[in-house]
C-alpha cells in the first residue's frame, strides 16, 4: 500500500509539471492565434476586425501568472474554455465528439499489435532459429521501417481503389444511422480494418523483437532448465515460466502505448480521413489554438500517467521483487 | 446530391453561425445571401437580394432596393430592417466598416447606408455581406457564441440534414424566392483531413466538385474520364507578391526593387512553383481579378516585371551595388548583398517559388537564402517588420482599391516594431495617397477607372513590391451527375465552392437527364 501511495505522490507531481509545461509551451511559440487566423484567410478578413476578434475569442494580454491561475482553476473545475479554431465550440465538446473514434482505432490497433507481436516473439524465441524466428523479424522490421504515410497510402490505393475491398474514407458510410444495430456496427468494423491493419503492420515488429529478445535471455535461466528437467509440459514452461517473466518490459510498453493512443494516430487520420483528435491536434498547434491544445495535451498527459500508474500496480502483482523493496 | 469534399476540415461541428471564424462550408453560399454578387471571372455584377442600388451625388450614401417576394426559409418575408440589423450586428461583433455610419431601413424594401466620407469601394463591401434574419438573431443573447444549429436563411439550400461529424447535407429551402432554380436535391459536404484524402475522392469519382490543389491535374484527374471531367483555373485569385521590406537597405531603393524583379524568371516561377496553373504578373501589379481596371499603356509597355538579366545587372551596377571579383555583389557599405526570403514551411508551392527566385538571383550576383520556419513565426516577422523579404498574398476585392492602398498608401504604413496586418513591406507614397483619396471619392466607375489608371502609372514608377503571379482559383468537376458548370467559355462564376459567386453555380446546376 505504501508503495502505491508513494507512486501516486510521484504521479501527482509529474501531472503538475506537465500541465505547467502545457501552459507555457504554446505561449513560447511565436505569433498569436488571431493574427495567425488573419494570415490564414489571406486577405479575406479586414485588418480592422482583428481587435474585435481578439476580444471575441478571449485572447488576452493579461499578465501570464494571472492566466496561469485561471488555467489551473479551469483544470480543477473541468472547464477547458472555448476552442479558437472551432469557435464557439467548447474544447470539451470538440474532444468528446471525436475521442471515441481515436480510442477505437488506436486501441484496436494497439491490442492486436501487442498481442500478436508478443505471441510471435514468444514462439520465435522458443523455437530459436526456426521458421518464425528466421523469416518474420526481418520482414516485419522491413515493413515497419517504411514511412508510415507511404505505406498507408499504398495500402489504401491497393485495397481501396484497385481491389475495392475497403472503404476509402471516414469511420462509417455517410447516411448509415449510428446506433447499436448490426448494420452500423459491421459498417464501422469494415471501415476500421484497413487503418488499424496499417498501424499494426508498422508496429508489430517492435513488439515481436522486444519480446523475442527478453525471452531468449529468460530461456537460458536455470529455472527454465530445471522446469524442463522436472518434465513439465513445454507449453506450460513457455507461457507460465518463461513468458510471464519476460513480459514485464512489454507490459510497460503497453501502458505507454495505451496513453499515447489518446493523442491519436495523426497520419492515419489524414490518409483515411478518419475522424479523431490527432489531426485536430496538428491543426490546433498550427493555428495556435491554446485552449484546444491545452485540452488535448491535458487529456494525453492524464492518459499516459494513468496508464503508467495502472502498470505500476500491475507490476506489484507480476513481479514480487517490486513488493519486497 | 451535389457532393463536395472539404479538405481543410477533418470534422464538422453543428455550427452554422456566419460569425464563426472558421465558418462551416456553404453557410455564406447556400444558406445566407448577399444583396449583390460580383463575378470576378467576367467582371460583372448580378443583383441578388437587391434589385437596384443608387449612390448619392456626394458619394456619402448608397440606397439599395430589395427584391419583392423574398422569404426566409421559415416563411417570414425579407424586410429592409433585416439588412440594417445585419450591419449593426456585423459592426458590433466583428468590427470593420469604419467608414459606415449606419444602415437605415426606409419602409420595408429600401435600405440606405451612410458613410462619414465619400467611400466608393463600399458598394461591393456592403453589397456582398450575407444578410441575416432579424427576427431570429435579435432574440439571441450572445450571437457571437450562438451555434445556430437550425439556420434560417434566404438561400437555396438551408435545411440541415443528416448531420455527422464527418459529413452533412443541406436540403432545399422550402420558401426559396427562385424555386425554378433549385434543381439539385441538396448539397452534401464531406470532411477530409488534408488534400490527399480529398484528391483520392475526386480521382475516384466520389465527389462532383472540388477546389483543393491537385498536382498534375491532367494526368491524375482528367485522364481517368476525359469526357466528363474538367477543370478551370481562372487567374482571379489574389496577386502573389515577393514583398521586400522597404525599411531596410537596399530595398528602400526603387531601382533595386526593379532590378531584382527583372532578375526573376516568372515563367519558371509559375511553371515550377505553381505547376503551370498561374499567370505571370505585369507592371500594373493587378491580378486577373482586376482585368477591366488595367491601364493598357502600363500593361503594354512593361519593363520591370519581364526577365532581363543584362538590364538588371546594369541597373544594379549604376545604382552603386558593385559586383566583386567572385561574381557577388556588395551593398553600398561594402557588406555582401545577402538576404532571406521567408516562407512558411507548410506551403510547398510557395517554397519552390522562393527557391526559383533564389536561383534566378545568382545570375545578378545576389544571394537570397530561403528561410522556412513555421508560418506562425514567418507571419510574426512580417507583422513586426523584422523580415527581409517574403512571398505574400494580397487583398482581393471587387475593386482594386484595397490592393493599391495596401501596396503604397501611407495610411497603412506603421513603424517597424508596431504590428501591422497589411502593408508588411511598409511602403508609403505621397503621390499615391492623393490618388487613393480621389479613388474613394469618385462618384462613378468611369471616374474610378480614370484614377486607377493613374495609380497604376505610379505603381509602375515606384515598384512598391515585386508582383509575381495572379493566384489561380482552383476548381474541377465531373459532369456525370450535374451539368451547367461555369467555364472559360461561359464564365458566369468562378469554379470556387467558397466564394460569393458559388450561389450562382448552385442555382444553375441541374441533374443530368
PDB file of C-alpha atoms in Angstrom, chain A residues 34 47-56:
ATOM      1  CA  UNK A  34      -5.673  35.899 -34.023  1.00  0.00           C
ATOM      2  CA  UNK A  47      -7.372  44.198 -40.523  1.00  0.00           C
ATOM      3  CA  UNK A  48      -9.829  46.384 -38.622  1.00  0.00           C
ATOM      4  CA  UNK A  49     -11.626  43.243 -37.497  1.00  0.00           C
ATOM      5  CA  UNK A  50      -8.662  41.912 -35.578  1.00  0.00           C
ATOM      6  CA  UNK A  51      -9.358  43.737 -32.324  1.00  0.00           C
ATOM      7  CA  UNK A  52     -12.975  42.664 -32.282  1.00  0.00           C
ATOM      8  CA  UNK A  53     -11.957  39.101 -32.979  1.00  0.00           C
ATOM      9  CA  UNK A  54      -9.354  39.137 -30.238  1.00  0.00           C
ATOM     10  CA  UNK A  55     -11.982  40.266 -27.776  1.00  0.00           C
ATOM     11  CA  UNK A  56     -14.468  37.710 -29.042  1.00  0.00           C
TER      12      UNK A  56
END
